[in-house]
Short mmCIF file of C-alpha atoms in Angstrom, two decimals:
data_model
loop_
_atom_site.label_atom_id
_atom_site.label_comp_id
_atom_site.label_asym_id
_atom_site.label_seq_id
_atom_site.Cartn_x
_atom_site.Cartn_y
_atom_site.Cartn_z
CA UNK A 1 -14.74 -6.02 23.93
CA UNK A 2 -12.48 -6.31 20.88
CA UNK A 3 -15.11 -4.75 18.65
CA UNK A 4 -15.63 -1.91 21.15
CA UNK A 5 -11.89 -1.18 21.27
CA UNK A 6 -11.67 -1.23 17.48
CA UNK A 7 -14.63 1.14 17.20
CA UNK A 8 -13.07 3.55 19.69
CA UNK A 9 -9.75 3.47 17.83
CA UNK A 10 -11.55 4.05 14.54
CA UNK A 11 -13.27 7.11 16.03
CA UNK A 12 -9.93 8.45 17.32
CA UNK A 13 -8.18 7.97 13.99
CA UNK A 14 -11.06 9.62 12.13
CA UNK A 15 -10.91 12.49 14.62
CA UNK A 16 -7.18 12.90 13.98
CA UNK A 17 -7.80 12.75 10.25
CA UNK A 18 -10.43 15.50 10.59
CA UNK A 19 -7.83 17.69 12.31
CA UNK A 20 -5.39 17.14 9.46
CA UNK A 21 -8.15 17.86 6.92
CA UNK A 22 -8.77 21.23 8.57
CA UNK A 23 -5.03 21.88 8.31
CA UNK A 24 -5.28 21.05 4.61
CA UNK A 25 -8.16 23.48 4.07
CA UNK A 26 -6.34 26.24 5.94
CA UNK A 27 -3.19 25.58 3.90
CA UNK A 28 -5.09 25.79 0.62
CA UNK A 29 -6.58 29.11 1.77
CA UNK A 30 -3.21 30.59 2.73
CA UNK A 31 -2.50 33.00 -0.14
CA UNK A 32 0.89 33.94 1.35
CA UNK A 33 2.26 30.41 1.06
CA UNK A 34 4.17 29.89 -2.20
CA UNK A 35 3.63 26.14 -1.83
CA UNK A 36 0.05 26.22 -0.60
CA UNK A 37 -1.20 23.61 -3.09
CA UNK A 38 1.57 21.17 -2.22
CA UNK A 39 1.11 21.81 1.49
CA UNK A 40 -2.66 21.43 1.25
CA UNK A 41 -2.26 18.19 -0.71
CA UNK A 42 0.20 16.89 1.88
CA UNK A 43 -2.24 17.39 4.74
CA UNK A 44 -5.15 16.06 2.65
CA UNK A 45 -3.35 12.80 1.94
CA UNK A 46 -2.24 12.55 5.56
CA UNK A 47 -5.87 13.02 6.62
CA UNK A 48 -7.06 10.32 4.23
CA UNK A 49 -4.51 7.82 5.54
CA UNK A 50 -5.46 8.43 9.18
CA UNK A 51 -9.21 8.57 8.70
CA UNK A 52 -9.73 5.99 5.96
CA UNK A 53 -6.51 3.96 5.95
CA UNK A 54 -8.04 0.78 7.36
CA UNK A 55 -10.57 0.64 4.53
CA UNK A 56 -8.14 1.42 1.72
CA UNK A 57 -6.08 -1.23 -0.13
CA UNK A 58 -2.50 -1.42 1.11
CA UNK A 59 -1.19 -0.52 -2.33
CA UNK A 60 -3.24 2.67 -2.31
CA UNK A 61 -1.93 3.69 1.13
CA UNK A 62 1.61 2.97 -0.07
CA UNK A 63 1.08 5.12 -3.14
CA UNK A 64 -0.25 7.99 -1.01
CA UNK A 65 2.83 7.74 1.21
CA UNK A 66 5.07 7.94 -1.85
CA UNK A 67 3.28 11.11 -2.96
CA UNK A 68 3.70 12.55 0.55
CA UNK A 69 7.41 11.73 0.44
CA UNK A 70 7.74 13.27 -3.00
CA UNK A 71 6.06 16.50 -1.86
CA UNK A 72 8.52 16.72 1.03
CA UNK A 73 11.49 15.95 -1.21
CA UNK A 74 10.52 18.70 -3.64
CA UNK A 75 10.08 21.15 -0.74
CA UNK A 76 6.40 21.63 -1.50
CA UNK A 77 5.40 21.47 2.16
CA UNK A 78 5.78 24.81 3.94
CA UNK A 79 4.28 26.18 7.12
CA UNK A 80 3.02 29.36 5.51
CA UNK A 81 1.29 32.08 7.51
CA UNK A 82 -0.05 31.11 10.91
CA UNK A 83 -1.86 33.50 13.21
CA UNK A 84 0.56 34.77 15.84
CA UNK A 85 0.05 34.12 19.54
CA UNK A 86 -1.38 37.01 21.56
CA UNK A 87 1.65 37.31 23.85
CA UNK A 88 0.04 39.71 26.32
CA UNK A 89 -3.02 37.47 26.72
CA UNK A 90 -0.83 34.38 27.09
CA UNK A 91 1.26 36.06 29.79
CA UNK A 92 -1.86 37.09 31.72
CA UNK A 93 -3.25 33.56 31.62
CA UNK A 94 0.12 32.09 32.66
CA UNK A 95 0.37 34.52 35.56
CA UNK A 96 -3.15 33.61 36.71
CA UNK A 97 -2.66 29.85 36.47
CA UNK A 98 0.94 29.64 37.70
CA UNK A 99 1.79 25.97 38.34
CA UNK A 100 -1.71 24.80 37.38
CA UNK A 101 -0.73 25.37 33.77
CA UNK A 102 0.94 21.93 33.85
CA UNK A 103 -2.23 20.14 34.98
CA UNK A 104 -3.37 19.11 31.45
CA UNK A 105 0.04 17.55 30.76
CA UNK A 106 -0.05 15.64 34.04
CA UNK A 107 -3.59 14.44 33.34
CA UNK A 108 -2.54 13.30 29.87
CA UNK A 109 0.24 11.11 31.26
CA UNK A 110 -1.58 9.77 34.32
CA UNK A 111 -4.85 8.90 32.58
CA UNK A 112 -3.05 7.22 29.69
CA UNK A 113 -1.07 5.02 32.10
CA UNK A 114 -4.12 4.18 34.23
CA UNK A 115 -6.22 3.17 31.23
CA UNK A 116 -3.37 1.15 29.73
CA UNK A 117 -2.50 -0.67 32.97
CA UNK A 118 -5.83 -1.16 34.73
CA UNK A 119 -8.42 -1.51 31.97
CA UNK A 120 -8.76 -3.87 29.01
CA UNK A 121 -8.76 -0.96 26.54
CA UNK A 122 -4.99 -0.78 26.13
CA UNK A 123 -2.48 1.99 25.56
CA UNK A 124 -3.79 3.40 22.29
CA UNK A 125 -7.27 4.01 23.65
CA UNK A 126 -5.68 5.33 26.84
CA UNK A 127 -3.65 7.94 24.98
CA UNK A 128 -6.64 9.01 22.90
CA UNK A 129 -8.98 9.32 25.89
CA UNK A 130 -6.31 11.11 27.93
CA UNK A 131 -5.67 13.57 25.09
CA UNK A 132 -9.36 14.49 24.82
CA UNK A 133 -9.71 14.85 28.59
CA UNK A 134 -6.57 16.98 28.92
CA UNK A 135 -7.80 19.25 26.11
CA UNK A 136 -11.11 19.77 27.91
CA UNK A 137 -9.28 20.55 31.16
CA UNK A 138 -6.97 22.99 29.34
CA UNK A 139 -9.94 24.81 27.81
CA UNK A 140 -11.66 25.09 31.18
CA UNK A 141 -8.49 26.26 32.96
CA UNK A 142 -7.59 28.89 30.38
CA UNK A 143 -11.20 29.86 29.65
CA UNK A 144 -10.40 29.67 25.95
CA UNK A 145 -12.96 30.27 23.23
CA UNK A 146 -13.66 27.83 20.43
CA UNK A 147 -11.83 30.08 17.98
CA UNK A 148 -8.74 30.16 20.20
CA UNK A 149 -8.76 26.37 20.43
CA UNK A 150 -9.10 26.15 16.66
CA UNK A 151 -6.28 28.64 15.99
CA UNK A 152 -3.88 27.09 18.48
CA UNK A 153 -4.59 23.58 17.21
CA UNK A 154 -3.87 24.62 13.64
CA UNK A 155 -0.74 26.45 14.73
CA UNK A 156 0.54 23.28 16.37
CA UNK A 157 -0.36 20.94 13.50
CA UNK A 158 0.87 23.13 10.65
CA UNK A 159 4.07 24.13 12.47
CA UNK A 160 5.14 20.50 12.50
CA UNK A 161 5.02 20.30 8.71
CA UNK A 162 6.43 17.29 6.89
CA UNK A 163 8.18 16.10 10.07
CA UNK A 164 4.76 14.94 11.28
CA UNK A 165 4.80 11.87 9.07
CA UNK A 166 8.25 10.71 10.18
CA UNK A 167 7.31 8.92 13.47
CA UNK A 168 4.68 6.82 11.69
CA UNK A 169 7.11 5.77 8.99
CA UNK A 170 9.90 4.99 11.42
CA UNK A 171 7.60 2.92 13.64
CA UNK A 172 7.02 0.49 10.77
CA UNK A 173 10.66 0.36 9.74
CA UNK A 174 11.69 -1.95 12.60
CA UNK A 175 9.05 -4.50 11.59
CA UNK A 176 10.28 -4.43 7.99
CA UNK A 177 13.91 -4.82 9.07
CA UNK A 178 13.07 -7.74 11.36
CA UNK A 179 10.99 -9.51 8.71
CA UNK A 180 13.78 -9.10 6.16
CA UNK A 181 16.33 -10.77 8.46
CA UNK A 182 18.46 -7.74 9.33
CA UNK A 183 18.79 -9.01 12.92
CA UNK A 184 20.31 -12.32 11.83
CA UNK A 185 22.72 -10.62 9.45
CA UNK A 186 23.75 -8.23 12.23
CA UNK A 187 24.39 -11.11 14.63
CA UNK A 188 26.53 -12.93 12.06
CA UNK A 189 28.55 -9.81 11.30
CA UNK A 190 29.16 -9.07 14.99
CA UNK A 191 30.02 -12.67 15.89
CA UNK A 192 32.63 -12.80 13.16
CA UNK A 193 34.50 -9.93 14.82
CA UNK A 194 33.66 -10.18 18.54
CA UNK A 195 33.48 -13.59 20.23
CA UNK A 196 30.53 -14.30 22.51
CA UNK A 197 31.16 -15.00 26.18
CA UNK A 198 32.61 -11.72 27.43
CA UNK A 199 29.83 -10.19 29.53
CA UNK A 200 31.13 -6.60 29.52
CA UNK A 201 31.88 -6.63 25.80
CA UNK A 202 28.43 -8.05 25.04
CA UNK A 203 26.72 -5.37 27.12
CA UNK A 204 28.73 -2.58 25.49
CA UNK A 205 27.99 -3.92 22.00
CA UNK A 206 24.27 -4.20 22.73
CA UNK A 207 23.81 -0.81 24.39
CA UNK A 208 25.93 1.12 21.89
CA UNK A 209 24.27 -0.66 18.96
CA UNK A 210 20.84 0.24 20.36
CA UNK A 211 21.84 3.91 20.57
CA UNK A 212 23.48 3.98 17.13
CA UNK A 213 20.66 2.14 15.38
CA UNK A 214 18.15 4.45 17.03
CA UNK A 215 20.14 7.43 15.72
CA UNK A 216 19.89 5.96 12.23
CA UNK A 217 16.22 5.00 12.42
CA UNK A 218 15.00 7.76 14.74
CA UNK A 219 12.94 5.35 16.81
CA UNK A 220 14.07 3.17 19.72
CA UNK A 221 11.11 0.81 19.28
CA UNK A 222 12.11 0.13 15.69
CA UNK A 223 15.72 -0.45 16.71
CA UNK A 224 14.79 -2.67 19.65
CA UNK A 225 13.38 -5.54 17.59
CA UNK A 226 16.40 -5.69 15.28
CA UNK A 227 19.25 -5.12 17.75
CA UNK A 228 17.81 -7.28 20.54
CA UNK A 229 17.37 -10.20 18.15
CA UNK A 230 20.78 -9.70 16.55
CA UNK A 231 22.94 -8.73 19.55
CA UNK A 232 21.00 -8.59 22.82
CA UNK A 233 19.87 -12.23 22.88
CA UNK A 234 22.99 -14.03 21.58
CA UNK A 235 25.61 -11.79 23.23
CA UNK A 236 23.93 -10.94 26.54
CA UNK A 237 20.83 -13.00 27.38
CA UNK A 238 22.27 -16.28 26.07
CA UNK A 239 25.37 -15.65 28.18
CA UNK A 240 23.33 -15.61 31.40
CA UNK A 241 21.89 -12.09 31.43
CA UNK A 242 18.42 -11.50 32.87
CA UNK A 243 16.05 -11.01 29.94
CA UNK A 244 13.88 -8.53 31.87
CA UNK A 245 16.79 -6.30 32.95
CA UNK A 246 18.51 -6.53 29.56
CA UNK A 247 15.34 -5.59 27.70
CA UNK A 248 14.52 -2.66 29.99
CA UNK A 249 18.01 -1.16 29.96
CA UNK A 250 18.44 -1.93 26.28
CA UNK A 251 15.38 0.17 25.49
CA UNK A 252 16.63 3.07 27.61
CA UNK A 253 19.97 2.82 25.80
CA UNK A 254 18.02 3.32 22.60
CA UNK A 255 16.38 6.40 24.11
CA UNK A 256 19.88 7.85 24.55
CA UNK A 257 20.18 7.65 20.77
CA UNK A 258 16.78 9.31 20.41
CA UNK A 259 18.21 12.44 22.04
CA UNK A 260 20.99 12.60 19.44
CA UNK A 261 19.20 12.36 16.11
CA UNK A 262 17.14 14.72 13.95
CA UNK A 263 15.35 11.61 12.71
CA UNK A 264 13.44 11.63 16.01
CA UNK A 265 11.30 14.44 14.70
CA UNK A 266 8.81 14.51 17.56
CA UNK A 267 11.62 15.00 20.09
CA UNK A 268 14.23 17.07 18.29
CA UNK A 269 12.75 18.65 15.16
CA UNK A 270 9.31 19.60 16.46
CA UNK A 271 10.66 21.81 19.31
CA UNK A 272 12.90 23.61 16.81
CA UNK A 273 9.90 24.40 14.63
CA UNK A 274 7.58 25.38 17.46
CA UNK A 275 10.13 27.64 19.17
CA UNK A 276 11.41 28.99 15.84
CA UNK A 277 15.02 28.22 16.76
CA UNK A 278 17.70 29.42 14.34
CA UNK A 279 19.91 26.37 14.90
CA UNK A 280 18.12 23.23 13.60
CA UNK A 281 20.40 21.10 15.80
CA UNK A 282 20.08 23.32 18.86
CA UNK A 283 17.99 20.83 20.84
CA UNK A 284 20.33 17.94 20.06
CA UNK A 285 23.41 19.95 21.06
CA UNK A 286 21.90 20.65 24.46
CA UNK A 287 20.93 17.02 24.97
CA UNK A 288 24.15 15.39 23.74
CA UNK A 289 26.18 15.49 27.01
CA UNK A 290 23.25 14.06 28.98
CA UNK A 291 22.58 11.36 26.36
CA UNK A 292 26.19 10.17 26.31
CA UNK A 293 26.41 10.20 30.12
CA UNK A 294 23.18 8.23 30.39
CA UNK A 295 24.40 5.66 27.84
CA UNK A 296 27.49 5.01 29.97
CA UNK A 297 25.25 4.61 33.03
CA UNK A 298 22.98 2.14 31.18
CA UNK A 299 26.02 0.04 30.26
CA UNK A 300 27.23 -0.06 33.87
CA UNK A 301 23.77 -0.86 35.21
CA UNK A 302 23.22 -3.70 32.76
CA UNK A 303 26.64 -5.21 33.49
CA UNK A 304 26.14 -5.01 37.26
CA UNK A 305 22.46 -6.00 37.47
CA UNK A 306 21.82 -8.41 34.60
CA UNK A 307 24.31 -11.11 35.60
#
């Protein structure tokens, strides 16, 4: 079973890499893009990492990531010219489908959860299988041609630009921070200022730290390992808090920080690019009141339910 899962994941990663390679080819061909060579190289390297990363030496993958970062730093990754959406056709399809237009998104979520929870294949395979199935359903519903699927896929991928690499980098950052002992240093620094034993203070410290660290890192999963080890366990769980409730509400506290940071590219930067918003912080500004309100609610829930 393990070999089967690994083979499926390999296929999915190669498939993703092929999509990025197509984006690279299209970027190289885009004569209107002043940075077409840098953009094409960016997507080429990204494709290599996804498709061949498991067979490459770690040092090589690290070097490719440094080149990707350098291209972004030097502003050599630009969207360029992307074929515009046929607005009239899109409106006709939307009018015909009405609420059914959300079916592929629902299928994506439901199938991913079902595969992850009720089969031995796990979440990664579940997301990949659900994505392929939802794409097929979307094509059938909209009666799209292969060319339309190709154009829309490229529009989505290339519109993301250099922000596309950020979630992958941030996901590994928490592991690096934990391995380097950041959690222990954080616990020592906090304990020297705030004494352990006060339940409310411990909950506030943990939840706020989860949100703030997520804002810095852009990823609640990366923050969770560090902040839970450094603050959640010694200041809340060790003081009698339920580990299950503390962990669940601690993660959702981190999600409040996700809504407030441009580092969470897939949540807050990607919509700006796709909707061509003039204000790069427009999404965050709309989410801020809700995020802060939810953080207060998480603190109250943890204090009332965990002890």
